[in-house]
mmCIF file of C-alpha atoms in Angstrom:
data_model
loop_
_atom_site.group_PDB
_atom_site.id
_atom_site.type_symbol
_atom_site.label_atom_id
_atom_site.label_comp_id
_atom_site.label_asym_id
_atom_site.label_seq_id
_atom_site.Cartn_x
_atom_site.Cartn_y
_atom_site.Cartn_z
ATOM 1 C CA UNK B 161 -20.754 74.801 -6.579
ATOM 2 C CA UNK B 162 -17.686 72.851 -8.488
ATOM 3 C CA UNK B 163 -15.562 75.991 -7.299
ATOM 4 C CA UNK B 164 -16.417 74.975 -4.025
ATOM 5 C CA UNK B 165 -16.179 71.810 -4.041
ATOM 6 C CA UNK B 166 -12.656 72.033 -5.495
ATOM 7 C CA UNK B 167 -11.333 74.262 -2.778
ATOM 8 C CA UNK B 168 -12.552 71.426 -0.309
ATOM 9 C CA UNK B 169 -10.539 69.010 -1.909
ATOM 10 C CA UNK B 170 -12.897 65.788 -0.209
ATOM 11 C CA UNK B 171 -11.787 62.664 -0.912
ATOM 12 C CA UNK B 172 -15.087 60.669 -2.356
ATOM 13 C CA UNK B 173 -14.337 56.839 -3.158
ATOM 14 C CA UNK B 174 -15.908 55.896 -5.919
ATOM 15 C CA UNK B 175 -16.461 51.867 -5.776
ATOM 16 C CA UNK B 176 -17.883 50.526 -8.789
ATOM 17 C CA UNK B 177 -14.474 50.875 -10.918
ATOM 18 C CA UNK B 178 -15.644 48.239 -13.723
ATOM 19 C CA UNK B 179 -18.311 51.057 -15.126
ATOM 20 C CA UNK B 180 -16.941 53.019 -17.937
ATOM 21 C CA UNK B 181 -19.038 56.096 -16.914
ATOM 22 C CA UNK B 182 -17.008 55.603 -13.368
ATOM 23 C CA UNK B 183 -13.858 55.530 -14.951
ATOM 24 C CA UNK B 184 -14.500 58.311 -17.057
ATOM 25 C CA UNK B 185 -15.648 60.707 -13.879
ATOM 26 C CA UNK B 186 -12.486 59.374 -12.109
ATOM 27 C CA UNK B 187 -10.314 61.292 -14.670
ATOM 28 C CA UNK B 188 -12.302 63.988 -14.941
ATOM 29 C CA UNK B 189 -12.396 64.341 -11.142
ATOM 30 C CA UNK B 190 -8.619 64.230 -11.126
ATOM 31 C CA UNK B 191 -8.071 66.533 -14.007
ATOM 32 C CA UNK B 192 -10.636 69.393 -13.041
ATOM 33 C CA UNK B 193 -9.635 68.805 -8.974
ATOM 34 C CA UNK B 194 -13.020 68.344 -8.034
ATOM 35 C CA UNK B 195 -12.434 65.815 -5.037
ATOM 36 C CA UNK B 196 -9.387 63.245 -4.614
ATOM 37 C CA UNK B 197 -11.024 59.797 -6.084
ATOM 38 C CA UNK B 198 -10.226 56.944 -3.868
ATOM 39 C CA UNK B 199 -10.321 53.697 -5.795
ATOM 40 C CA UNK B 200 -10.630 50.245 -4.508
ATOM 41 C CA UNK B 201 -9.962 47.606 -7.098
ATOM 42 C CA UNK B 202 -10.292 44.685 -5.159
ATOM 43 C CA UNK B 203 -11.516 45.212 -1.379
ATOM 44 C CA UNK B 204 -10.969 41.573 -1.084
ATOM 45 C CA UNK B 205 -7.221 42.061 -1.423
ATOM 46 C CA UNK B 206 -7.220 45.377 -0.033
ATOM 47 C CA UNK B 207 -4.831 45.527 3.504
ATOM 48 C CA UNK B 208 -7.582 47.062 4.830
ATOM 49 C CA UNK B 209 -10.487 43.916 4.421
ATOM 50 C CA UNK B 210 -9.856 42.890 8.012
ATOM 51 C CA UNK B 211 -10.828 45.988 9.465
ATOM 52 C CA UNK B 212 -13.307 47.035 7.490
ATOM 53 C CA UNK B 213 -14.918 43.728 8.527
ATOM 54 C CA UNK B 214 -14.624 43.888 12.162
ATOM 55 C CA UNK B 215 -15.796 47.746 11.945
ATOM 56 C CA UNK B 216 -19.322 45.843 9.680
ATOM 57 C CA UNK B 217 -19.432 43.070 12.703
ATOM 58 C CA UNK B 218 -19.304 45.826 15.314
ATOM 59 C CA UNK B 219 -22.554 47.709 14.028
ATOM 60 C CA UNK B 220 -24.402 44.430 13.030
ATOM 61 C CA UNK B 221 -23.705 41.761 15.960
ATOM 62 C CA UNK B 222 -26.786 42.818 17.421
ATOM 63 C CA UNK B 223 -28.871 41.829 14.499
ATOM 64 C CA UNK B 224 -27.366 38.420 13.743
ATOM 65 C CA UNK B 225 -24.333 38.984 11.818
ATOM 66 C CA UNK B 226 -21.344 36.692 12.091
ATOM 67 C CA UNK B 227 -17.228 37.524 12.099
ATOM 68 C CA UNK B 228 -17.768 34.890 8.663
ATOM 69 C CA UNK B 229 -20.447 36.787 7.676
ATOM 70 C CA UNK B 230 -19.108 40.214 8.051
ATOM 71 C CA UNK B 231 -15.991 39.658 6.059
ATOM 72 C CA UNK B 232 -18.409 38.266 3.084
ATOM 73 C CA UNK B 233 -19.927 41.495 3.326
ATOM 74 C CA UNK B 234 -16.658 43.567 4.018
ATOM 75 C CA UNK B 235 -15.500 42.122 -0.027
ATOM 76 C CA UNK B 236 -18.916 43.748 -1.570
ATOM 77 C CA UNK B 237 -17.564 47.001 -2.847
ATOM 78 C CA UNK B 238 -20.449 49.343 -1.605
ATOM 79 C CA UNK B 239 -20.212 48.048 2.051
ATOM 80 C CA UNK B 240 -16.645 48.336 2.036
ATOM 81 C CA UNK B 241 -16.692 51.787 0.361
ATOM 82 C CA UNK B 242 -19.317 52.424 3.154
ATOM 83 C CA UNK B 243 -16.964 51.682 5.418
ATOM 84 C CA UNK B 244 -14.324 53.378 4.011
ATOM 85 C CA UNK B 245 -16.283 56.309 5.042
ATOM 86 C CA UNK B 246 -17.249 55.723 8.699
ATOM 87 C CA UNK B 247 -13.723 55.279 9.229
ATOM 88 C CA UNK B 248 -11.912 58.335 7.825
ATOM 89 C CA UNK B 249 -10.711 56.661 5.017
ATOM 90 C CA UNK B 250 -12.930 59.070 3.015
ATOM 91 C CA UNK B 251 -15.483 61.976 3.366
ATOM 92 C CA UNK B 252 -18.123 60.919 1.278
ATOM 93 C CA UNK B 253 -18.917 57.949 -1.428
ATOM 94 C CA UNK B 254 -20.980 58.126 -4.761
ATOM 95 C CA UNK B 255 -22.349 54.648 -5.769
ATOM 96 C CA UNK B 256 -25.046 53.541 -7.463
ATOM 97 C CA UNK B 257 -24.566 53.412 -11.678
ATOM 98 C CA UNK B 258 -24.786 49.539 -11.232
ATOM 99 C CA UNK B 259 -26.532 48.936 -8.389
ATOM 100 C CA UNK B 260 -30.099 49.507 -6.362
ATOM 101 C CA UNK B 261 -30.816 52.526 -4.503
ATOM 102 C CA UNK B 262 -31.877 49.666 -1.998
ATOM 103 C CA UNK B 263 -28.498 48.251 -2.092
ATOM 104 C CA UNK B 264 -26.682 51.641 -1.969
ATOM 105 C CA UNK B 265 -29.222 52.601 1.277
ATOM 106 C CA UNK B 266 -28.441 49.348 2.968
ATOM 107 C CA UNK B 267 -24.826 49.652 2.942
ATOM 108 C CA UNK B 268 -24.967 52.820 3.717
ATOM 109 C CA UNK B 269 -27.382 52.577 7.317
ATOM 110 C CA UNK B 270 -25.121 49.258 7.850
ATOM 111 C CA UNK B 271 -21.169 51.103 7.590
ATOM 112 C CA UNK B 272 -21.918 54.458 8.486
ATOM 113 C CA UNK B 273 -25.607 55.053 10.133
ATOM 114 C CA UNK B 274 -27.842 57.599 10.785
ATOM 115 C CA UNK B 275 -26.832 61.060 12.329
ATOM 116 C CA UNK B 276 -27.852 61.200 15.879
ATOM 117 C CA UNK B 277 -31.109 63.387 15.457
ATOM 118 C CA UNK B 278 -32.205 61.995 12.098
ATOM 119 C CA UNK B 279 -34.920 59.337 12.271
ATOM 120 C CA UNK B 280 -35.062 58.172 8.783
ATOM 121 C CA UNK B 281 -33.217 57.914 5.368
ATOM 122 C CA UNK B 282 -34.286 60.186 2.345
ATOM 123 C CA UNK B 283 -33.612 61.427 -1.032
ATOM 124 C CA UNK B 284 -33.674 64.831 -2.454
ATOM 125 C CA UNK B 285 -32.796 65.518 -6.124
ATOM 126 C CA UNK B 286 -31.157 68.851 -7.137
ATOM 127 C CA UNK B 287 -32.868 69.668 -10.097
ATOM 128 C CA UNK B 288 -30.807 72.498 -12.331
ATOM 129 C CA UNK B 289 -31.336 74.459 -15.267
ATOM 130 C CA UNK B 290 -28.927 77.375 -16.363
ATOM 131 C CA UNK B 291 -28.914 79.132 -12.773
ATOM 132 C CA UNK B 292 -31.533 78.277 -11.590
ATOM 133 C CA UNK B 293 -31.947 75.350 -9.334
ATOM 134 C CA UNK B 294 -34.512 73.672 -7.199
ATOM 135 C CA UNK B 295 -34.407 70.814 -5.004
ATOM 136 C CA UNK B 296 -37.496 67.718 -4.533
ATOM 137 C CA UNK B 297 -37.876 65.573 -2.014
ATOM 138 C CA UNK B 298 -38.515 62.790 -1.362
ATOM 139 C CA UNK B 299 -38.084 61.430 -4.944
ATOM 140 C CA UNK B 300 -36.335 57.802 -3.919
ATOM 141 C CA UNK B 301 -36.463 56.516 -0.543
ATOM 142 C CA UNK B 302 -39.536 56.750 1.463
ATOM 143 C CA UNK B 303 -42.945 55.748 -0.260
ATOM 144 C CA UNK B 304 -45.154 56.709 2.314
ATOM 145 C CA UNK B 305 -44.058 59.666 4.617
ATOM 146 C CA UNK B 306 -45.949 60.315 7.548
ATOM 147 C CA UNK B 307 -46.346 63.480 9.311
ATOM 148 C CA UNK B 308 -43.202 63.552 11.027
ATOM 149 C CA UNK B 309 -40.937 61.932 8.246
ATOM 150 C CA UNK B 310 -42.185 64.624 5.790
ATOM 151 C CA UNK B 311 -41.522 66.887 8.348
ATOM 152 C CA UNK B 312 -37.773 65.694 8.643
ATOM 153 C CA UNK B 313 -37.366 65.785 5.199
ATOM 154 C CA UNK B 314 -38.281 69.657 4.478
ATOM 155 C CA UNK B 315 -35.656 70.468 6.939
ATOM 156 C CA UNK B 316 -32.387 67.963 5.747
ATOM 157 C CA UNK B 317 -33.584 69.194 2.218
ATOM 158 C CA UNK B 318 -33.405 72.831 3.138
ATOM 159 C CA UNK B 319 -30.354 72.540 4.867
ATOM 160 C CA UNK B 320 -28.907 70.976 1.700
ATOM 161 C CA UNK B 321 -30.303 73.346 -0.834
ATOM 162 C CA UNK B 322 -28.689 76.129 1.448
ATOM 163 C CA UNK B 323 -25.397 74.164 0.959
ATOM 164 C CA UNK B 324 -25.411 73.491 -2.636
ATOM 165 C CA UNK B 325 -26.370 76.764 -3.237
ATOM 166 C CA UNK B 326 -25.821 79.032 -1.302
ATOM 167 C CA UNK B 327 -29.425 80.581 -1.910
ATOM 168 C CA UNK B 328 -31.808 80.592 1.319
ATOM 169 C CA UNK B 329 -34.517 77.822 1.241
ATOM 170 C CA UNK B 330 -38.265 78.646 0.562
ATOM 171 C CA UNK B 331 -40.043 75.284 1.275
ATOM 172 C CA UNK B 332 -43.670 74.320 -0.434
ATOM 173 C CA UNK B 333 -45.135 71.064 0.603
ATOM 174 C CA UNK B 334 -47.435 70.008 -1.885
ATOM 175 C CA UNK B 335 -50.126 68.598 -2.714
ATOM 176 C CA UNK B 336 -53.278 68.558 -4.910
ATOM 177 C CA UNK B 337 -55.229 71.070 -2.865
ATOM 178 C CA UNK B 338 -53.861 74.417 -2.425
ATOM 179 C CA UNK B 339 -55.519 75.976 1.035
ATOM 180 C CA UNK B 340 -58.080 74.050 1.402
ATOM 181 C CA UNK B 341 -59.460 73.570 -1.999
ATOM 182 C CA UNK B 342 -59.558 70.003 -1.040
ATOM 183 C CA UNK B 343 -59.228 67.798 1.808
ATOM 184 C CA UNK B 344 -58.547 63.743 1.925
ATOM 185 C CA UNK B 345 -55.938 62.081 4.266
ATOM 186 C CA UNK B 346 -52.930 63.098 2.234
ATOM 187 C CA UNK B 347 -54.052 66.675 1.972
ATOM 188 C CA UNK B 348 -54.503 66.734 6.098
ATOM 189 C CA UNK B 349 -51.110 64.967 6.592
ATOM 190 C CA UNK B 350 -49.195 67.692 4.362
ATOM 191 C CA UNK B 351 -50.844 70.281 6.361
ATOM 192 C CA UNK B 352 -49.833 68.830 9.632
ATOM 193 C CA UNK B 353 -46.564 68.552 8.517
ATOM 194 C CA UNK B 354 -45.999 72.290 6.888
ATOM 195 C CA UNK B 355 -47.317 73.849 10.589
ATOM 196 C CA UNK B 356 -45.102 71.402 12.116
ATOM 197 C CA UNK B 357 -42.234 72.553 10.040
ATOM 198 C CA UNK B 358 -43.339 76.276 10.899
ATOM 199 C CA UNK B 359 -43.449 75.600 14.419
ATOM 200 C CA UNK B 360 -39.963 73.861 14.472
ATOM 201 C CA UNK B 361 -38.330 76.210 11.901
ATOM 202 C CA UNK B 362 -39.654 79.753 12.145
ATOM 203 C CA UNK B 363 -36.550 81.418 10.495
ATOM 204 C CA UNK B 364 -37.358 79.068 7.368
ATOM 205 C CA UNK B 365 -40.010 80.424 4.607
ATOM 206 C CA UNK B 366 -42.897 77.746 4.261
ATOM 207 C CA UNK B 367 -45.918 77.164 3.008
ATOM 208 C CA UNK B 368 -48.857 74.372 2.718
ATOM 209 C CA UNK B 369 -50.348 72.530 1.171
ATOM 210 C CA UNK B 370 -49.704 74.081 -2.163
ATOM 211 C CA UNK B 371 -50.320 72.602 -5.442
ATOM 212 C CA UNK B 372 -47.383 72.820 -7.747
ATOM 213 C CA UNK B 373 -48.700 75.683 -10.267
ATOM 214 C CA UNK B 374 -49.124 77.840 -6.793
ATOM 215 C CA UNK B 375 -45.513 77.109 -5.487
ATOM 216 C CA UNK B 376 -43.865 77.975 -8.836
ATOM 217 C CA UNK B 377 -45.697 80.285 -11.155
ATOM 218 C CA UNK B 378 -46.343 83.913 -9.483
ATOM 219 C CA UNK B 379 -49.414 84.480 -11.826
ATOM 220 C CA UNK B 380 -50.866 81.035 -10.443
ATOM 221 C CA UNK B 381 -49.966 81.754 -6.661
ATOM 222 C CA UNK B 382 -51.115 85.536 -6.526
ATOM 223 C CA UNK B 383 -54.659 83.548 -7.448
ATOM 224 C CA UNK B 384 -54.400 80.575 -5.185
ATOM 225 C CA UNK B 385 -52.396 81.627 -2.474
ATOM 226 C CA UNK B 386 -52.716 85.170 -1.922
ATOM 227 C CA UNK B 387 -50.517 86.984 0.578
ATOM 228 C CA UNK B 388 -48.061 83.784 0.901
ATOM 229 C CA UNK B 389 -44.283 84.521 1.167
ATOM 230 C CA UNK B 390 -43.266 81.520 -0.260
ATOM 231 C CA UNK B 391 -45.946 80.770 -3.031
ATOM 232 C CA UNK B 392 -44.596 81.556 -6.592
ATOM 233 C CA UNK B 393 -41.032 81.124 -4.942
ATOM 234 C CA UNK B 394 -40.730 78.065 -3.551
ATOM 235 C CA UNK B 395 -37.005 76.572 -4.624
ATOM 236 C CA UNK B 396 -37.292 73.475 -1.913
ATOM 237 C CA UNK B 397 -40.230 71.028 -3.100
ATOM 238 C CA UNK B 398 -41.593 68.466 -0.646
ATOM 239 C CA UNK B 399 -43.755 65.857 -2.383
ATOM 240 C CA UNK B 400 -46.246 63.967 -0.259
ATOM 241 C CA UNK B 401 -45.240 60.587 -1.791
ATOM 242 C CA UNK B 402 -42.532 59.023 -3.601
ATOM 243 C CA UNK B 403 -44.787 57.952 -6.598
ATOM 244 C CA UNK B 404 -45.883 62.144 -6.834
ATOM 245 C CA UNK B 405 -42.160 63.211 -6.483
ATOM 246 C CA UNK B 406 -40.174 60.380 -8.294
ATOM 247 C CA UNK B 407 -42.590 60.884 -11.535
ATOM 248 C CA UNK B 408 -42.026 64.979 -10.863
ATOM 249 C CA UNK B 409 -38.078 64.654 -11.121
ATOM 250 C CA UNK B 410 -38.291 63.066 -14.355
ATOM 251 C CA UNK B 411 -41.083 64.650 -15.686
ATOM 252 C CA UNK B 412 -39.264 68.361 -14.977
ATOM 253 C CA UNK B 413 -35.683 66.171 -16.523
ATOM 254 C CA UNK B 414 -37.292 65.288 -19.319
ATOM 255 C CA UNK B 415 -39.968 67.773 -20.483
ATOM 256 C CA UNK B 416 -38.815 70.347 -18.472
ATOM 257 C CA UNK B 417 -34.778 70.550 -19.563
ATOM 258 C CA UNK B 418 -33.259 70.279 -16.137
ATOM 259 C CA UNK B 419 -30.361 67.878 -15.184
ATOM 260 C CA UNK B 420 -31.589 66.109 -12.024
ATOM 261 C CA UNK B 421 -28.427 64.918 -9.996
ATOM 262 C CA UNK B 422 -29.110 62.056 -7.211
ATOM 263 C CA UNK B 423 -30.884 60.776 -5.341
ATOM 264 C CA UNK B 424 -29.102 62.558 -2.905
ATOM 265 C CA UNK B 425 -29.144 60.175 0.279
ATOM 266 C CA UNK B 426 -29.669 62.546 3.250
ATOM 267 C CA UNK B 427 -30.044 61.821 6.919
ATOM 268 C CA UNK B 428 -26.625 59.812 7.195
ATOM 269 C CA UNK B 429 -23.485 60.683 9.253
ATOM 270 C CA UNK B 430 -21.073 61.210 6.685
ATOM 271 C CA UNK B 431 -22.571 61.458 3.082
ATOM 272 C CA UNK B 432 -22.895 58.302 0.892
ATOM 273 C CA UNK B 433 -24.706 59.480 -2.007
ATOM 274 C CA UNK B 434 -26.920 57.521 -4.753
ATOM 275 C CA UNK B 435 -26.550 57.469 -8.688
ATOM 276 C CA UNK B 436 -29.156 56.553 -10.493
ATOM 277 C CA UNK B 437 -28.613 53.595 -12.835
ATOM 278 C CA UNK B 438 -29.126 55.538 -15.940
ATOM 279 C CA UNK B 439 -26.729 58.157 -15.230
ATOM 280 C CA UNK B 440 -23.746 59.894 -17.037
ATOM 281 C CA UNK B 441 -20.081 60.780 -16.457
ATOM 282 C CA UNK B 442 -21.353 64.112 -15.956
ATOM 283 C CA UNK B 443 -23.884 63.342 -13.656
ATOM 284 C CA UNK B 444 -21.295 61.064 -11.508
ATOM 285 C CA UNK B 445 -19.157 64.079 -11.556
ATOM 286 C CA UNK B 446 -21.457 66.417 -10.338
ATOM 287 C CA UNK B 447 -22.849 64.398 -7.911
ATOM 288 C CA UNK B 448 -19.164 63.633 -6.301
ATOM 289 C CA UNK B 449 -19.272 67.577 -6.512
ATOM 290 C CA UNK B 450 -22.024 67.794 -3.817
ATOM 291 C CA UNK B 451 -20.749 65.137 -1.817
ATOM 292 C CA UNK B 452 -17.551 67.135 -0.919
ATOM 293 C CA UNK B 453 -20.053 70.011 -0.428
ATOM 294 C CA UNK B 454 -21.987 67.521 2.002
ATOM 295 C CA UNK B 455 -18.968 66.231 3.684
#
């Protein structure tokens, strides 16, 4: 993936420059040749303020914001970076090591928007460990997928897990029932959404609703799920909630000895990409890694 990335050469700005771990992925970016960090000190001095805020009072007119207003936000270094983005200045932005996956989300649908067939924002993690690697979803946007979100988000997440990794995507939605050994609302929306993934996807392996044991572990799936191409397989993991998938991520980083990079905002025009606040140098290079895979 860093090979990749390095023969892209994307240029990923990187906008909160007073956090050492930023600084410290800056050089590292530079020295390895990962991406081409763009660095904005100061957007309220930058040459550049002026358009950046007409470009934020452009796409938010319609919902009350002022030519004042929209320079205020223009000098907040994740909308500008944001904007940076939407208007070539870069291909992608990492942000988030000091502020709110909110705040990152918001600037993000504000300066650059969603791509024309997405409906919603949402998160995937890649989750690694020596070669292997899996990706979850949705792990730090949505709480409460319906039908059709979760639907949306099996397919951005295996189109990303295709691009990270060049591996094809076998998707498990999951759930606590695995074919039919229970039934509830949430175990009837995850089935809804796996046939309409199937019906919308056929080229793409899928399965559902799986519990996790019969998406991962052969043993387990030859038991629960029988006859099931993806079972035992799965590498693209589509939790039915963010509580299920957020504790999931963290439970596999911690217990489980992966390194979980992201959130990995998905859904968006050009990729703006979340940090999590408790992340390292290495994380914020890696993650600037799959944005110039992204972009």
């Amino acid at each position: 993936m860093r090979q990749r990335a390095s023969a892209r050469r994307r240029r990923i700005v990187l906008p909160e420059v007073g956090d050492a771990r930023v600084q410290e992925a800056r050089t590292r970016l530079a020295a390895e040749r990962l991406v081409d960090p763009v660095w904005v000190e100061n957007p309220a001095a930058d040459e550049r303020l002026t358009q950046v805020a007409e470009h934020i009072y452009d796409r938010r007119k319609h919902k009350g914001v002022t030519a004042e207003s929209a320079v205020t936000l223009a000098k907040d270094p994740h909308y500008f970076a944001a904007s940076l983005v939407a208007l070539g200045f870069a291909d992608g932005c990492v942000a988030g090591s000091s502020a709110t996956t909110a705040h990152v989300v918001r600037a993000a649908i504000h300066c650059v928007g969603l791509a024309p067939t997405v409906a919603s924002v949402s998160s995937m993690f890649l989750m690694v460990r020596d070669t292997e690697a899996l990706s979850y979803a949705d792990c730090g946007v949505l709480p409460e997928p319906d039908t059709q979100q979760l639907t949306e988000i099996a397919e951005l997440t295996a189109e990303n897990h295709r691009r990270f990794t060049s591996a094809e995507p076998r998707v498990a939605f999951l759930s606590f029932s695995t074919k039919g050994s229970a039934d509830g609302d949430s175990v009837r929306k995850v089935r809804q959404a796996t046939e309409r993934f199937q019906r919308r996807n056929p080229s793409i392996p899928a399965d559902g609703e799986l519990q996790f044991d019969a998406a991962y572990v052969p043993e387990v799936a030859a038991r629960k799920a029988p006859g099931s191409e993806v079972a035992g397989r799965a590498n693209v993991l589509v939790f039915p909630d963010l509580d299920s998938g957020n504790l999931a991520y963290k439970i596999t980083e911690r217990l489980g000895g992966f390194q979980a990079f992201g959130p990995l905002l998905q859904g968006l025009r050009r990729p703006c990409l979340d940090l999590s606040r408790g992340c390292t140098a290495d994380d914020i290079v890696w993650v600037a890694a799959l944005a110039a895979l992204m972009a």
